Short mmCIF file of C-alpha atoms and ligand atoms in Angstrom, two decimals:
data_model
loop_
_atom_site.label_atom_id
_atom_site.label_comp_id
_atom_site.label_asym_id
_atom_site.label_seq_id
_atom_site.Cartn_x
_atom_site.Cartn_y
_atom_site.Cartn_z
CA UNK A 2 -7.54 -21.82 23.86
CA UNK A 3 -4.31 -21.74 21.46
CA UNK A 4 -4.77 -23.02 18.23
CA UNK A 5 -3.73 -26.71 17.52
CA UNK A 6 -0.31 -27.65 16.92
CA UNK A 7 0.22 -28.23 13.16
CA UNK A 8 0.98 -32.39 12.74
CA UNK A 9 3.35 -32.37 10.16
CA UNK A 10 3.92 -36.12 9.03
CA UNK A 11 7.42 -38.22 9.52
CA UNK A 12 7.43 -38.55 5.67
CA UNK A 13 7.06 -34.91 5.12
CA UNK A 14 10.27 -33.94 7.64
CA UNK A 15 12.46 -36.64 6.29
CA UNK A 16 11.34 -35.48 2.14
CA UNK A 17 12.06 -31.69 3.25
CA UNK A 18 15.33 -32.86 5.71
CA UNK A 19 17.13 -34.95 2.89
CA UNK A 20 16.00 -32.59 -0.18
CA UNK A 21 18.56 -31.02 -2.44
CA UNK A 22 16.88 -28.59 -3.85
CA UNK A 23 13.24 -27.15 -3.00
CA UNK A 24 10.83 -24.95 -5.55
CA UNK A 25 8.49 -23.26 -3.08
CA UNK A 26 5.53 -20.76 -5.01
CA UNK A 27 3.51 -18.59 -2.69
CA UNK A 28 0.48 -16.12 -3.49
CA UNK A 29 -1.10 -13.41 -1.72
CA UNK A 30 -2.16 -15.63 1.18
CA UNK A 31 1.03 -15.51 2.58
CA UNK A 32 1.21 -11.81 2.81
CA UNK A 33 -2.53 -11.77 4.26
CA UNK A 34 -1.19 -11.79 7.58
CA UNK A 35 1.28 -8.81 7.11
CA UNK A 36 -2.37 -7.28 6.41
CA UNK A 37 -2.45 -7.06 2.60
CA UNK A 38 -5.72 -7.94 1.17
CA UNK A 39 -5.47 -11.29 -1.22
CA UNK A 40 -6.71 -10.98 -4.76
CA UNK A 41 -9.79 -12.72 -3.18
CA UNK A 42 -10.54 -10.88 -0.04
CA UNK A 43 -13.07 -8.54 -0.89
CA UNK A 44 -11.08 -5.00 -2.28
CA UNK A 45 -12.20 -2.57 0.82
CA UNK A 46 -13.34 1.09 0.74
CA UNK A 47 -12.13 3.29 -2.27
CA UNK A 48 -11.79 0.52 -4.15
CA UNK A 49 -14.89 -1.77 -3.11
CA UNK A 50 -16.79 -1.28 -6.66
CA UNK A 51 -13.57 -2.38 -8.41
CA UNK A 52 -12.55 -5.84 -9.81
CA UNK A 53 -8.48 -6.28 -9.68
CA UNK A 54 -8.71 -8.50 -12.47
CA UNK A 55 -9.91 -6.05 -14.75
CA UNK A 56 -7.98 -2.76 -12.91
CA UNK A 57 -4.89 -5.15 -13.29
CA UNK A 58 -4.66 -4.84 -17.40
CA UNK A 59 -3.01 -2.54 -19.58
CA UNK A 60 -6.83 -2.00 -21.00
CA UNK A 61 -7.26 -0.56 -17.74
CA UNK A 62 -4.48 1.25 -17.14
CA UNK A 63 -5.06 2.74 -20.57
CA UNK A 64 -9.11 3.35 -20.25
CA UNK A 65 -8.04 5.24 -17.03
CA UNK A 66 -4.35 5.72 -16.06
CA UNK A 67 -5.03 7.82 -12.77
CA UNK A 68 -7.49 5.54 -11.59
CA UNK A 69 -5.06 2.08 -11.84
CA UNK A 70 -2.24 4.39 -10.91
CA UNK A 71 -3.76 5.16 -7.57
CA UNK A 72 -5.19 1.77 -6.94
CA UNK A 73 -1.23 0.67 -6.88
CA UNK A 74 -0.52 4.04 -5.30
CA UNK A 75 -2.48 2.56 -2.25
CA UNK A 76 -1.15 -0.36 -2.61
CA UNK A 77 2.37 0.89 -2.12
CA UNK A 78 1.83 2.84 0.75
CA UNK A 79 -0.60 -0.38 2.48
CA UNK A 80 2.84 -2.32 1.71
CA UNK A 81 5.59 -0.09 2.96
CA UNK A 82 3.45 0.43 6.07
CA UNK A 83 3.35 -3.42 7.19
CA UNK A 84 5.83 -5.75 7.77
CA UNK A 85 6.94 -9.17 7.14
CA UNK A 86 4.97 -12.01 9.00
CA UNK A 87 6.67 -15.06 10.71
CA UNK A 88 5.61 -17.53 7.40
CA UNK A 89 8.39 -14.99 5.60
CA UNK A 90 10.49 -14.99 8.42
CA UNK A 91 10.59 -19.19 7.99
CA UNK A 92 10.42 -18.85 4.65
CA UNK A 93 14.27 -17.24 4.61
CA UNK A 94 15.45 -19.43 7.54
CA UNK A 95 14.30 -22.30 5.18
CA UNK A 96 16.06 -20.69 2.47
CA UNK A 97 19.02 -20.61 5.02
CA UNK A 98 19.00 -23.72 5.57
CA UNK A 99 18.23 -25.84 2.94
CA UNK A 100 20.96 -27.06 0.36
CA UNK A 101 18.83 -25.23 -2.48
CA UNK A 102 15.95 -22.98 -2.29
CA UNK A 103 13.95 -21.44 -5.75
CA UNK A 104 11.95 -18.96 -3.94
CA UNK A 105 8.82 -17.95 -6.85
CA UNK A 106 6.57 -15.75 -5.70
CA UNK A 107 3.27 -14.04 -7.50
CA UNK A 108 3.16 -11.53 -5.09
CA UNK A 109 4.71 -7.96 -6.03
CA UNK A 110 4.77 -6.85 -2.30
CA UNK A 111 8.94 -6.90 -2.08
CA UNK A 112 8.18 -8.81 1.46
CA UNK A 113 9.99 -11.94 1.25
CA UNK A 114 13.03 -10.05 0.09
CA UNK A 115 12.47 -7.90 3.05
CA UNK A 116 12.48 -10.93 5.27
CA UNK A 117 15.61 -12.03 4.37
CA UNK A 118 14.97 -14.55 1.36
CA UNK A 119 17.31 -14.37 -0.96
CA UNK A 120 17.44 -15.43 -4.66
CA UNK A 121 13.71 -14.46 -4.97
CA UNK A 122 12.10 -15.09 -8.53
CA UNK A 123 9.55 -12.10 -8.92
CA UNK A 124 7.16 -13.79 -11.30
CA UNK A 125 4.28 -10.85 -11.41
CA UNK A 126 7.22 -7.92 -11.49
CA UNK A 127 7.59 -5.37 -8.33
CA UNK A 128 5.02 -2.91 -6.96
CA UNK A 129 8.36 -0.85 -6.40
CA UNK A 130 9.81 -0.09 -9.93
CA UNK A 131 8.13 1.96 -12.12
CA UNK A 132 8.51 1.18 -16.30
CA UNK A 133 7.36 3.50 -19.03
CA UNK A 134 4.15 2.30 -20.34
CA UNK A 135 4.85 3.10 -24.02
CA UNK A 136 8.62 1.45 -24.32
CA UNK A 137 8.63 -1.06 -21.13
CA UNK A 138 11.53 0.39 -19.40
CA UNK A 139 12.12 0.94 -15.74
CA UNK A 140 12.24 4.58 -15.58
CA UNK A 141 13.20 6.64 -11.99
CA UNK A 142 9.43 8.52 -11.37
CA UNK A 143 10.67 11.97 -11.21
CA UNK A 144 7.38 14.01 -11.25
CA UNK A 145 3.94 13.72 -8.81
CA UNK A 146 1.70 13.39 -11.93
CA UNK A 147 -1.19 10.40 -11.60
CA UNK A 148 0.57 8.80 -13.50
CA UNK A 149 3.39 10.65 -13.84
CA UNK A 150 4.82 11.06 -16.97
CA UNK A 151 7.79 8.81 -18.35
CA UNK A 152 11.53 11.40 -18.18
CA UNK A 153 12.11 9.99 -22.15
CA UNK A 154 9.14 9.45 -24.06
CA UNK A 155 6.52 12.01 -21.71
CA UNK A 156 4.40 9.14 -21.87
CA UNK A 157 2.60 7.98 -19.04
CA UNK A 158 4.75 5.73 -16.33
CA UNK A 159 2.66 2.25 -15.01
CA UNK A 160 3.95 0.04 -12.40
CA UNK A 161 6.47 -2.56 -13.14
CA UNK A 162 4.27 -5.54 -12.49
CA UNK A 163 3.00 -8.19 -14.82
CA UNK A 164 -0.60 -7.71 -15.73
CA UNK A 165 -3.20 -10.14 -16.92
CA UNK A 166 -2.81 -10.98 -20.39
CA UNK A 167 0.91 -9.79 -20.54
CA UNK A 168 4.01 -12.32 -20.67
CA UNK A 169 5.89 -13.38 -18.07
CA UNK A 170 9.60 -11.74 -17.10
CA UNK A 171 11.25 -14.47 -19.77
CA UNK A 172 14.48 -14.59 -17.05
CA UNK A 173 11.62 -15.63 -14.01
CA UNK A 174 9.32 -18.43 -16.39
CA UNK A 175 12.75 -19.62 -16.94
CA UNK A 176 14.05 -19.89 -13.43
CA UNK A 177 10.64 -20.97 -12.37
CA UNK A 178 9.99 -23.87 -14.55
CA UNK A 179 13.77 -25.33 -14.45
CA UNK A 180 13.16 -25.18 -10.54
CA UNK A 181 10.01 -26.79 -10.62
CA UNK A 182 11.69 -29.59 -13.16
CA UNK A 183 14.34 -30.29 -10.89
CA UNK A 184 13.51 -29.83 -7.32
CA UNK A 185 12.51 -32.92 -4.91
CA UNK A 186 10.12 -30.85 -2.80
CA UNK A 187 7.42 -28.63 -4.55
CA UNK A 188 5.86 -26.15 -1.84
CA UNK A 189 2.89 -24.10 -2.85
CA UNK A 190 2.01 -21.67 -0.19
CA UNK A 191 -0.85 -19.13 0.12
CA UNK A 192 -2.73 -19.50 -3.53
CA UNK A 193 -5.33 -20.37 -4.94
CA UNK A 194 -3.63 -21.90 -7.82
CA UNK A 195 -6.19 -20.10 -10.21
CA UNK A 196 -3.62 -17.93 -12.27
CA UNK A 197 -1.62 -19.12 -14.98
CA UNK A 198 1.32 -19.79 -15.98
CA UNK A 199 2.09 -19.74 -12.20
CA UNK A 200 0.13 -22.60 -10.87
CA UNK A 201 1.17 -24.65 -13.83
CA UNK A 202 4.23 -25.07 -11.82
CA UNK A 203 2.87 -27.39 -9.86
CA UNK A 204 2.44 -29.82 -12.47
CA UNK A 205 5.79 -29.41 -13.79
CA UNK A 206 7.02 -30.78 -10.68
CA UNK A 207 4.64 -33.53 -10.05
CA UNK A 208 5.54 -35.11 -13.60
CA UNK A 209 9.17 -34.75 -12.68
CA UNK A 210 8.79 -36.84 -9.68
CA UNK A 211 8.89 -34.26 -6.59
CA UNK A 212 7.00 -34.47 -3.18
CA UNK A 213 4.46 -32.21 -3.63
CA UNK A 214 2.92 -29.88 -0.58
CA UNK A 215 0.43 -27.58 -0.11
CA UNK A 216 -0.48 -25.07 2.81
CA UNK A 217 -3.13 -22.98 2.86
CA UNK A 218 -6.42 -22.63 5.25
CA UNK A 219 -8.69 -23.56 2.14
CA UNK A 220 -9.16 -26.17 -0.33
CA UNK A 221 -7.82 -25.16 -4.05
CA UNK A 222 -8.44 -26.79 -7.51
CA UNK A 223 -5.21 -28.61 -6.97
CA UNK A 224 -5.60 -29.64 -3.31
CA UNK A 225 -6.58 -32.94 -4.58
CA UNK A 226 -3.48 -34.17 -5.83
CA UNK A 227 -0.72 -32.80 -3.63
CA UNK A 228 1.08 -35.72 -1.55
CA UNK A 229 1.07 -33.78 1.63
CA UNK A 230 -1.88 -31.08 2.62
CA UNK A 231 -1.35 -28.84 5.55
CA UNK A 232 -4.27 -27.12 6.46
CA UNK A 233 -3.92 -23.49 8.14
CA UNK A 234 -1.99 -20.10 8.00
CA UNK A 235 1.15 -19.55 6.45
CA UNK A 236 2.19 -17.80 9.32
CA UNK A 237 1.28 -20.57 12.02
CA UNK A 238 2.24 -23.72 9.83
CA UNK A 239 5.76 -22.62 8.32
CA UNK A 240 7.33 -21.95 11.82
CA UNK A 241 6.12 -25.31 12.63
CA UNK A 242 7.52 -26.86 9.48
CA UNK A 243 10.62 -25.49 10.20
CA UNK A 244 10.42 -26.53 13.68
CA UNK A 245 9.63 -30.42 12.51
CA UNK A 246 12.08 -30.37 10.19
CA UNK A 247 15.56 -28.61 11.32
CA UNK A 248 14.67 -29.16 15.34
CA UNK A 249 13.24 -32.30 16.15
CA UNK A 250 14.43 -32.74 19.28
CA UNK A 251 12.84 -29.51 20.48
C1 LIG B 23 -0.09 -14.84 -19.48
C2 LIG B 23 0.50 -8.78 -10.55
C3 LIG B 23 0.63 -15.28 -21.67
C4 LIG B 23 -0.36 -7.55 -10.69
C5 LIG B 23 -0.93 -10.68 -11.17
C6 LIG B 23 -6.76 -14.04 -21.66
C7 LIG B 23 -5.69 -13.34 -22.20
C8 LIG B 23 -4.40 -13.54 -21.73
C9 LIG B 23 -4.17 -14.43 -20.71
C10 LIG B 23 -5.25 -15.07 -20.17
C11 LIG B 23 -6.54 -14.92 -20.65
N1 LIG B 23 -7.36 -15.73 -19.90
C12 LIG B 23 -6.64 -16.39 -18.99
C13 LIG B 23 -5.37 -16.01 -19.15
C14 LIG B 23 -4.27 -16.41 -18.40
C15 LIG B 23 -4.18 -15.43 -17.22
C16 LIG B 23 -4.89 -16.13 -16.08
O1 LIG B 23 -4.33 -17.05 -15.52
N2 LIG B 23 -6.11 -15.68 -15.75
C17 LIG B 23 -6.85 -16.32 -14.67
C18 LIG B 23 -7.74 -15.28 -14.03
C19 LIG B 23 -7.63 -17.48 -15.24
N3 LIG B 23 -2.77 -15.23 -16.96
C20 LIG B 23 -2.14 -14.19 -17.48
O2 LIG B 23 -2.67 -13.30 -18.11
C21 LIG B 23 -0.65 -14.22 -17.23
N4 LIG B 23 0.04 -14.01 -18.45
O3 LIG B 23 -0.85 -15.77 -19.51
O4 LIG B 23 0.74 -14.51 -20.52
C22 LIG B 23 -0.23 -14.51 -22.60
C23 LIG B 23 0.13 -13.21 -22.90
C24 LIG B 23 -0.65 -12.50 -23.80
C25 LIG B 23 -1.80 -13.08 -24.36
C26 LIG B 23 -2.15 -14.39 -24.01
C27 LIG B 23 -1.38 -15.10 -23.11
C28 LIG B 23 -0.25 -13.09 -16.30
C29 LIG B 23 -0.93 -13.27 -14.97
C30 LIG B 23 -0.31 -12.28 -13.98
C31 LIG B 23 -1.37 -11.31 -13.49
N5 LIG B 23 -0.79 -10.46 -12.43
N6 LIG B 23 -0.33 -9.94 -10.20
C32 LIG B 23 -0.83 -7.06 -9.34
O5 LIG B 23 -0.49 -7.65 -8.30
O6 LIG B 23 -1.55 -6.05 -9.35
S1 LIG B 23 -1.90 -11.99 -10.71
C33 LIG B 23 -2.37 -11.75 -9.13
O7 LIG B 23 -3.53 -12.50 -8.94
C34 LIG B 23 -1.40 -12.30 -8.16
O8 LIG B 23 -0.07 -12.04 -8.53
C35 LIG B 23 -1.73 -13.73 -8.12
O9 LIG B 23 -1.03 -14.46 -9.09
C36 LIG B 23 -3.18 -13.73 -8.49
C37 LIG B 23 -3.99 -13.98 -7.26
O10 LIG B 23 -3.68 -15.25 -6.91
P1 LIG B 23 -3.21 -15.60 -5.44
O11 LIG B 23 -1.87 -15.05 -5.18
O12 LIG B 23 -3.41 -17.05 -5.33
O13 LIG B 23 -4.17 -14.82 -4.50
P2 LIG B 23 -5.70 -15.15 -4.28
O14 LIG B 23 -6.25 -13.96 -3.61
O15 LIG B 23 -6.30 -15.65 -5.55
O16 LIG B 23 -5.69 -16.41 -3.26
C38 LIG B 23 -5.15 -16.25 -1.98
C39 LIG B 23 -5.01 -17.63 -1.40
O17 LIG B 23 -4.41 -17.51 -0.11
C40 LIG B 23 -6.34 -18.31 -1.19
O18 LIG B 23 -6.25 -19.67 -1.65
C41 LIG B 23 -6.53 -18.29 0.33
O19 LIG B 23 -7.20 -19.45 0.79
C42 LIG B 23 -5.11 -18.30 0.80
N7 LIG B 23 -4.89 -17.69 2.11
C43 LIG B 23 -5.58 -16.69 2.71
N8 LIG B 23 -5.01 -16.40 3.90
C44 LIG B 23 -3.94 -17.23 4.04
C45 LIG B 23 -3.85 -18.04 2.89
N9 LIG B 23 -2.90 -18.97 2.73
C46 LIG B 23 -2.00 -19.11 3.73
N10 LIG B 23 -2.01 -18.36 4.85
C47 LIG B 23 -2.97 -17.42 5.04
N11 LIG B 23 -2.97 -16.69 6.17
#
């Protein structure tokens, strides 16, 4: 038995149809059906006894490099061996064919990009680039070491992703909170709206007067107070979106 069609309300189409610029902000959930884990899923195998939350600090990188180094060394290879789901693949045909599109993401997996969405605002850095843990800058990794060691400073290199308790990418908050203060339609997609400043987004748009929608399978701390809730998987309920929206008549 297929699973049900998504309903997607008139008021929803018309909002998304007639808007002029939309902030969407997804989180690991809409990766989950690429197959990589969410923050919440429980970490499997090598990494079952460990806590992201703490691995995913420079206090842990620092109390042991080689062990947070290979946690995103797994990572990268679990990444670069999947590919983008369909919610990505509507994701960048909304982008397409929207008037605006501020695509902010959390996650650091490089797969909306790879899906064809373009202007993407990275707001937890890149599991790809590799920055010099002592002076911040993206460095080329040009030795095997675990970590290997930084070309300038012999340092050790860390991955160039945001981790709890350090600042945002200044260029991305800014991107991401001028989009949420101007766009009609606020999309949050595939988070659990538990990480800061990232879900404070959402009420950034609210107060500035935009239709507010949320999709995701489970109920967040913000589900309450979205206008429109669309229960399910990224990957079943953005193709349907799309279809709702750009062709009606189908
Ligand atoms: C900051 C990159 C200012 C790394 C990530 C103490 C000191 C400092 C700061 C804090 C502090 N206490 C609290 C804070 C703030 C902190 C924070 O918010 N903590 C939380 C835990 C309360 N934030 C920060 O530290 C941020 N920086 O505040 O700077 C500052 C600076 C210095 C000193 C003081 C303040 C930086 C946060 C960035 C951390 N880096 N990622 C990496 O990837 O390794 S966060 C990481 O976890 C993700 O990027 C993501 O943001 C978060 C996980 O959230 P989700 O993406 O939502 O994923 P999750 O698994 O939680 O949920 C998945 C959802 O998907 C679920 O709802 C599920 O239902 C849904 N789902 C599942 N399947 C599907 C689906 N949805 C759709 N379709 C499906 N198929």
């Amino acid at each position: 038995m297929g699973e049900k069609t998504v309903v997607i309300p008139g008021a929803l189409s018309s909002a998304l149809r007639d808007a002029r610029h939309i902030c969407v902000l997804t989180g690991a959930g809409v990766s989950a059906e690429s197959g990589v884990p969410t923050f919440r899923d429980a970490m499997e195998g090598l990494w079952a006894d460990y806590d992201p939350r703490k691995l995913a600090t420079p206090e842990g990188f620092a109390e042991d490099p080689a062990l947070v180094w290979g946690w995103y060394e797994w990572r990268r290879k679990l990444v670069r061996d999947v590919e983008p789901n369909p919610g990505h693949t509507a994701l960048a045909e909304l982008d397409a064919l929207a008037s605006r599109l501020t695509l902010v993401t959390q996650n650091v997996d490089g797969l909306h990009q790879r899906a064809g969405s373009k202007n993407v605002v990275e707001f937890h850095g890149n599991l790809f680039v590799d920055r010099c843990f002592a002076e911040g800058t993206v460095v080329e990794t040009v030795d095997d070491g675990e970590p290997p060691a930084c070309p300038s400073c012999g340092g050790p290199i860390r991955p160039g992703v945001v981790w709890f308790g350090e600042s945002i990418p200044p260029d991305a908050l800014q991107m991401a909170f001028a989009a949420a203060e101007t766009c009609d339609v606020y999309l949050s997609i595939g988070t659990s709206s538990e990480v800061f400043p990232a879900a404070g987004l959402f009420d950034i748009a609210r107060s500035a007067g935009a239709t507010t929608v949320e999709i995701n399978p489970n109920v967040t701390e913000q589900t309450a107070h979205f206008d429109f809730v669309l229960s399910g998987k990224s990957g079943r309920v953005l193709p349907e979106l799309l279809d709702s929206v750009f062709r009606p008549n189908l």
